[in-house]
Amino acid sequence: MPDYNFYDNVYDVVRLIPRGRVTSYGAIAAYLGNKGSSRIVGYAMMAAGTAKPPVPAHRVVNRQGLLTGKFHFGGNTMEELLAAEGIEVKDDKIQNFKQLYWDPSVELSL
DNA sequence: TCGGTGACTTGGT
DNA sequence: CACCAAGCCACCG
């Protein structure tokens, strides 16, 4: 068994997120089998900025569709990236989040 | 081995 | 609707 680091696992899932879609930290944690590790997912995302290949962390938001980690991107970078994918953001919150929501435990389990 | 840390989540006031 | 508190767990030094 490969060195299954939670971080690497998280990165893989995030890279699988289709363009124009978003998911939540908890969903990823749940997909990995560690529902309680939702915080760890966010923590991993912080390091995602230095990870290679780069991880589309801008597609990962909290349960409310709120861009909690936009500040870590450095300003409005996160919002810009989302807008570039056709995702509408207002007040650091994703509109029609319910529609754009992409659940790995559902999409990847097909 | 232990403690600090956090881009979360839920529930209560 | 807004804020506070507690539970949760992997990574790092």
PDB file of C-alpha atoms (C1' of nucleotides) in Angstrom:
ATOM      1  CA  MET A   1       0.000   0.000   0.000  1.00  0.00           C
ATOM      2  CA  PRO A   2       1.081   3.190  -1.173  1.00  0.00           C
ATOM      3  CA  ASP A   3       1.776   5.973   1.222  1.00  0.00           C
ATOM      4  CA  TYR A   4      -1.780   7.158   1.416  1.00  0.00           C
ATOM      5  CA  ASN A   5      -1.454  10.626   2.773  1.00  0.00           C
ATOM      6  CA  PHE A   6      -4.741  12.332   3.410  1.00  0.00           C
ATOM      7  CA  TYR A   7      -3.464  15.420   1.652  1.00  0.00           C
ATOM      8  CA  ASP A   8      -2.566  13.641  -1.569  1.00  0.00           C
ATOM      9  CA  ASN A   9      -5.908  11.893  -1.541  1.00  0.00           C
ATOM     10  CA  VAL A  10      -7.674  15.218  -1.157  1.00  0.00           C
ATOM     11  CA  TYR A  11      -5.682  16.729  -4.008  1.00  0.00           C
ATOM     12  CA  ASP A  12      -6.678  13.871  -6.315  1.00  0.00           C
ATOM     13  CA  VAL A  13     -10.358  14.332  -5.597  1.00  0.00           C
ATOM     14  CA  VAL A  14     -10.174  18.086  -6.059  1.00  0.00           C
ATOM     15  CA  ARG A  15      -8.486  17.639  -9.436  1.00  0.00           C
ATOM     16  CA  LEU A  16     -11.403  15.432 -10.459  1.00  0.00           C
ATOM     17  CA  ILE A  17     -13.850  18.274  -9.941  1.00  0.00           C
ATOM     18  CA  PRO A  18     -15.315  19.150 -13.352  1.00  0.00           C
ATOM     19  CA  ARG A  19     -14.851  22.688 -14.625  1.00  0.00           C
ATOM     20  CA  GLY A  20     -17.725  24.931 -13.642  1.00  0.00           C
ATOM     21  CA  ARG A  21     -18.595  22.808 -10.624  1.00  0.00           C
ATOM     22  CA  VAL A  22     -17.843  23.114  -6.907  1.00  0.00           C
ATOM     23  CA  THR A  23     -17.860  20.896  -3.837  1.00  0.00           C
ATOM     24  CA  SER A  24     -17.484  21.179  -0.106  1.00  0.00           C
ATOM     25  CA  TYR A  25     -14.723  20.161   2.273  1.00  0.00           C
ATOM     26  CA  GLY A  26     -17.050  17.872   4.154  1.00  0.00           C
ATOM     27  CA  ALA A  27     -18.084  16.086   0.952  1.00  0.00           C
ATOM     28  CA  ILE A  28     -14.469  15.340   0.104  1.00  0.00           C
ATOM     29  CA  ALA A  29     -13.741  14.211   3.644  1.00  0.00           C
ATOM     30  CA  ALA A  30     -16.789  11.966   3.553  1.00  0.00           C
ATOM     31  CA  TYR A  31     -15.742  10.523   0.195  1.00  0.00           C
ATOM     32  CA  LEU A  32     -12.336   9.721   1.644  1.00  0.00           C
ATOM     33  CA  GLY A  33     -14.078   7.984   4.520  1.00  0.00           C
ATOM     34  CA  ASN A  34     -13.162  10.568   7.139  1.00  0.00           C
ATOM     35  CA  LYS A  35     -16.250  12.674   7.538  1.00  0.00           C
ATOM     36  CA  GLY A  36     -14.877  14.248  10.676  1.00  0.00           C
ATOM     37  CA  SER A  37     -11.754  15.349   8.863  1.00  0.00           C
ATOM     38  CA  SER A  38     -13.505  18.168   7.055  1.00  0.00           C
ATOM     39  CA  ARG A  39     -11.108  20.627   8.658  1.00  0.00           C
ATOM     40  CA  ILE A  40      -8.148  18.608   7.504  1.00  0.00           C
ATOM     41  CA  VAL A  41      -9.387  18.946   3.929  1.00  0.00           C
ATOM     42  CA  GLY A  42      -9.322  22.702   4.247  1.00  0.00           C
ATOM     43  CA  TYR A  43      -5.921  22.488   5.866  1.00  0.00           C
ATOM     44  CA  ALA A  44      -4.724  20.379   2.954  1.00  0.00           C
ATOM     45  CA  MET A  45      -6.048  22.943   0.509  1.00  0.00           C
ATOM     46  CA  MET A  46      -3.815  25.518   2.089  1.00  0.00           C
ATOM     47  CA  ALA A  47      -0.839  23.421   1.077  1.00  0.00           C
ATOM     48  CA  ALA A  48      -2.521  22.799  -2.279  1.00  0.00           C
ATOM     49  CA  GLY A  49      -1.206  26.157  -3.374  1.00  0.00           C
ATOM     50  CA  THR A  50       2.290  24.712  -3.258  1.00  0.00           C
ATOM     51  CA  ALA A  51       1.270  21.242  -4.464  1.00  0.00           C
ATOM     52  CA  LYS A  52       2.143  19.942  -7.897  1.00  0.00           C
ATOM     53  CA  PRO A  53       0.426  19.710 -10.139  1.00  0.00           C
ATOM     54  CA  PRO A  54      -1.562  22.695  -8.905  1.00  0.00           C
ATOM     55  CA  VAL A  55      -4.925  21.927  -7.373  1.00  0.00           C
ATOM     56  CA  PRO A  56      -8.091  23.861  -8.343  1.00  0.00           C
ATOM     57  CA  ALA A  57      -8.759  24.726  -4.728  1.00  0.00           C
ATOM     58  CA  HIS A  58     -11.006  27.556  -5.887  1.00  0.00           C
ATOM     59  CA  ARG A  59     -13.601  24.887  -6.694  1.00  0.00           C
ATOM     60  CA  VAL A  60     -13.748  23.863  -3.056  1.00  0.00           C
ATOM     61  CA  VAL A  61     -15.891  25.877  -0.690  1.00  0.00           C
ATOM     62  CA  ASN A  62     -17.668  25.359   2.601  1.00  0.00           C
ATOM     63  CA  ARG A  63     -21.122  23.862   3.074  1.00  0.00           C
ATOM     64  CA  GLN A  64     -22.765  27.251   2.597  1.00  0.00           C
ATOM     65  CA  GLY A  65     -21.062  27.852  -0.737  1.00  0.00           C
ATOM     66  CA  LEU A  66     -19.101  30.590   0.949  1.00  0.00           C
ATOM     67  CA  LEU A  67     -15.571  31.355  -0.271  1.00  0.00           C
ATOM     68  CA  THR A  68     -14.036  30.983   3.163  1.00  0.00           C
ATOM     69  CA  GLY A  69     -10.544  30.508   1.795  1.00  0.00           C
ATOM     70  CA  LYS A  70     -10.532  33.327  -0.723  1.00  0.00           C
ATOM     71  CA  PHE A  71      -8.112  35.243   1.484  1.00  0.00           C
ATOM     72  CA  HIS A  72      -5.554  32.472   1.169  1.00  0.00           C
ATOM     73  CA  PHE A  73      -5.617  32.855  -2.593  1.00  0.00           C
ATOM     74  CA  GLY A  74      -4.638  36.424  -2.160  1.00  0.00           C
ATOM     75  CA  GLY A  75      -7.508  38.836  -2.592  1.00  0.00           C
ATOM     76  CA  ASN A  76     -10.268  38.188  -5.085  1.00  0.00           C
ATOM     77  CA  THR A  77      -8.291  35.599  -7.062  1.00  0.00           C
ATOM     78  CA  MET A  78     -10.633  32.811  -6.025  1.00  0.00           C
ATOM     79  CA  GLU A  79     -13.706  34.730  -7.067  1.00  0.00           C
ATOM     80  CA  GLU A  80     -12.113  35.602 -10.405  1.00  0.00           C
ATOM     81  CA  LEU A  81     -11.239  31.979 -11.094  1.00  0.00           C
ATOM     82  CA  LEU A  82     -14.777  30.860 -10.297  1.00  0.00           C
ATOM     83  CA  ALA A  83     -16.224  33.585 -12.496  1.00  0.00           C
ATOM     84  CA  ALA A  84     -13.937  32.398 -15.287  1.00  0.00           C
ATOM     85  CA  GLU A  85     -15.571  28.983 -15.019  1.00  0.00           C
ATOM     86  CA  GLY A  86     -19.020  30.441 -15.303  1.00  0.00           C
ATOM     87  CA  ILE A  87     -19.755  30.332 -11.594  1.00  0.00           C
ATOM     88  CA  GLU A  88     -21.619  33.348 -10.277  1.00  0.00           C
ATOM     89  CA  VAL A  89     -20.338  34.704  -6.982  1.00  0.00           C
ATOM     90  CA  LYS A  90     -21.820  37.394  -4.823  1.00  0.00           C
ATOM     91  CA  ASP A  91     -20.620  38.564  -1.416  1.00  0.00           C
ATOM     92  CA  ASP A  92     -18.056  35.753  -1.409  1.00  0.00           C
ATOM     93  CA  LYS A  93     -20.947  33.358  -1.784  1.00  0.00           C
ATOM     94  CA  ILE A  94     -21.677  31.098  -4.755  1.00  0.00           C
ATOM     95  CA  GLN A  95     -25.070  31.652  -6.346  1.00  0.00           C
ATOM     96  CA  ASN A  96     -27.070  28.618  -7.466  1.00  0.00           C
ATOM     97  CA  PHE A  97     -24.593  26.695  -5.316  1.00  0.00           C
ATOM     98  CA  LYS A  98     -27.103  23.914  -5.051  1.00  0.00           C
ATOM     99  CA  GLN A  99     -26.981  23.412  -8.809  1.00  0.00           C
ATOM    100  CA  LEU A 100     -23.223  23.659  -9.159  1.00  0.00           C
ATOM    101  CA  TYR A 101     -22.642  21.363  -6.214  1.00  0.00           C
ATOM    102  CA  TRP A 102     -20.600  18.326  -7.188  1.00  0.00           C
ATOM    103  CA  ASP A 103     -20.580  15.465  -4.714  1.00  0.00           C
ATOM    104  CA  PRO A 104     -17.663  13.040  -5.229  1.00  0.00           C
ATOM    105  CA  SER A 105     -19.338  10.355  -3.151  1.00  0.00           C
ATOM    106  CA  VAL A 106     -22.097  10.417  -5.776  1.00  0.00           C
ATOM    107  CA  GLU A 107     -20.417  11.389  -9.039  1.00  0.00           C
ATOM    108  CA  LEU A 108     -17.376   9.169  -8.543  1.00  0.00           C
ATOM    109  CA  SER A 109     -19.298   6.195  -7.251  1.00  0.00           C
ATOM    110  CA  LEU A 110     -21.161   5.653 -10.469  1.00  0.00           C
TER     111      LEU A 110
ATOM    112  C1'  DT B   1       4.882  10.987  22.331  1.00  0.00           C
ATOM    113  C1'  DC B   2       2.557  15.492  22.934  1.00  0.00           C
ATOM    114  C1'  DG B   3       0.509  19.779  21.847  1.00  0.00           C
ATOM    115  C1'  DG B   4      -0.776  23.421  18.732  1.00  0.00           C
ATOM    116  C1'  DT B   5      -3.253  24.506  14.639  1.00  0.00           C
ATOM    117  C1'  DG B   6      -7.069  25.096  11.204  1.00  0.00           C
ATOM    118  C1'  DA B   7      -9.716  27.181   3.743  1.00  0.00           C
ATOM    119  C1'  DC B   8     -15.122  22.796   8.562  1.00  0.00           C
ATOM    120  C1'  DT B   9     -19.721  21.544  10.559  1.00  0.00           C
ATOM    121  C1'  DT B  10     -23.552  21.594  13.541  1.00  0.00           C
ATOM    122  C1'  DG B  11     -26.475  23.294  17.071  1.00  0.00           C
ATOM    123  C1'  DG B  12     -27.932  26.611  20.461  1.00  0.00           C
ATOM    124  C1'  DT B  13     -28.718  31.450  22.111  1.00  0.00           C
TER     125       DT B  13
ATOM    126  C1'  DC C   1     -30.136  36.375  10.549  1.00  0.00           C
ATOM    127  C1'  DA C   2     -25.719  36.841  13.385  1.00  0.00           C
ATOM    128  C1'  DC C   3     -22.577  35.302  16.753  1.00  0.00           C
ATOM    129  C1'  DC C   4     -20.528  31.822  20.129  1.00  0.00           C
ATOM    130  C1'  DA C   5     -19.020  27.199  21.613  1.00  0.00           C
ATOM    131  C1'  DA C   6     -17.729  22.512  21.073  1.00  0.00           C
ATOM    132  C1'  DG C   7     -16.494  18.313  18.303  1.00  0.00           C
ATOM    133  C1'  DC C   8     -13.853  16.654  14.974  1.00  0.00           C
ATOM    134  C1'  DC C   9      -8.986  14.723  12.982  1.00  0.00           C
ATOM    135  C1'  DA C  10      -4.385  14.724  10.122  1.00  0.00           C
ATOM    136  C1'  DC C  11       0.008  17.270   9.659  1.00  0.00           C
ATOM    137  C1'  DC C  12       4.235  19.408  11.798  1.00  0.00           C
ATOM    138  C1'  DG C  13       7.919  20.553  15.045  1.00  0.00           C
TER     139       DG C  13
END
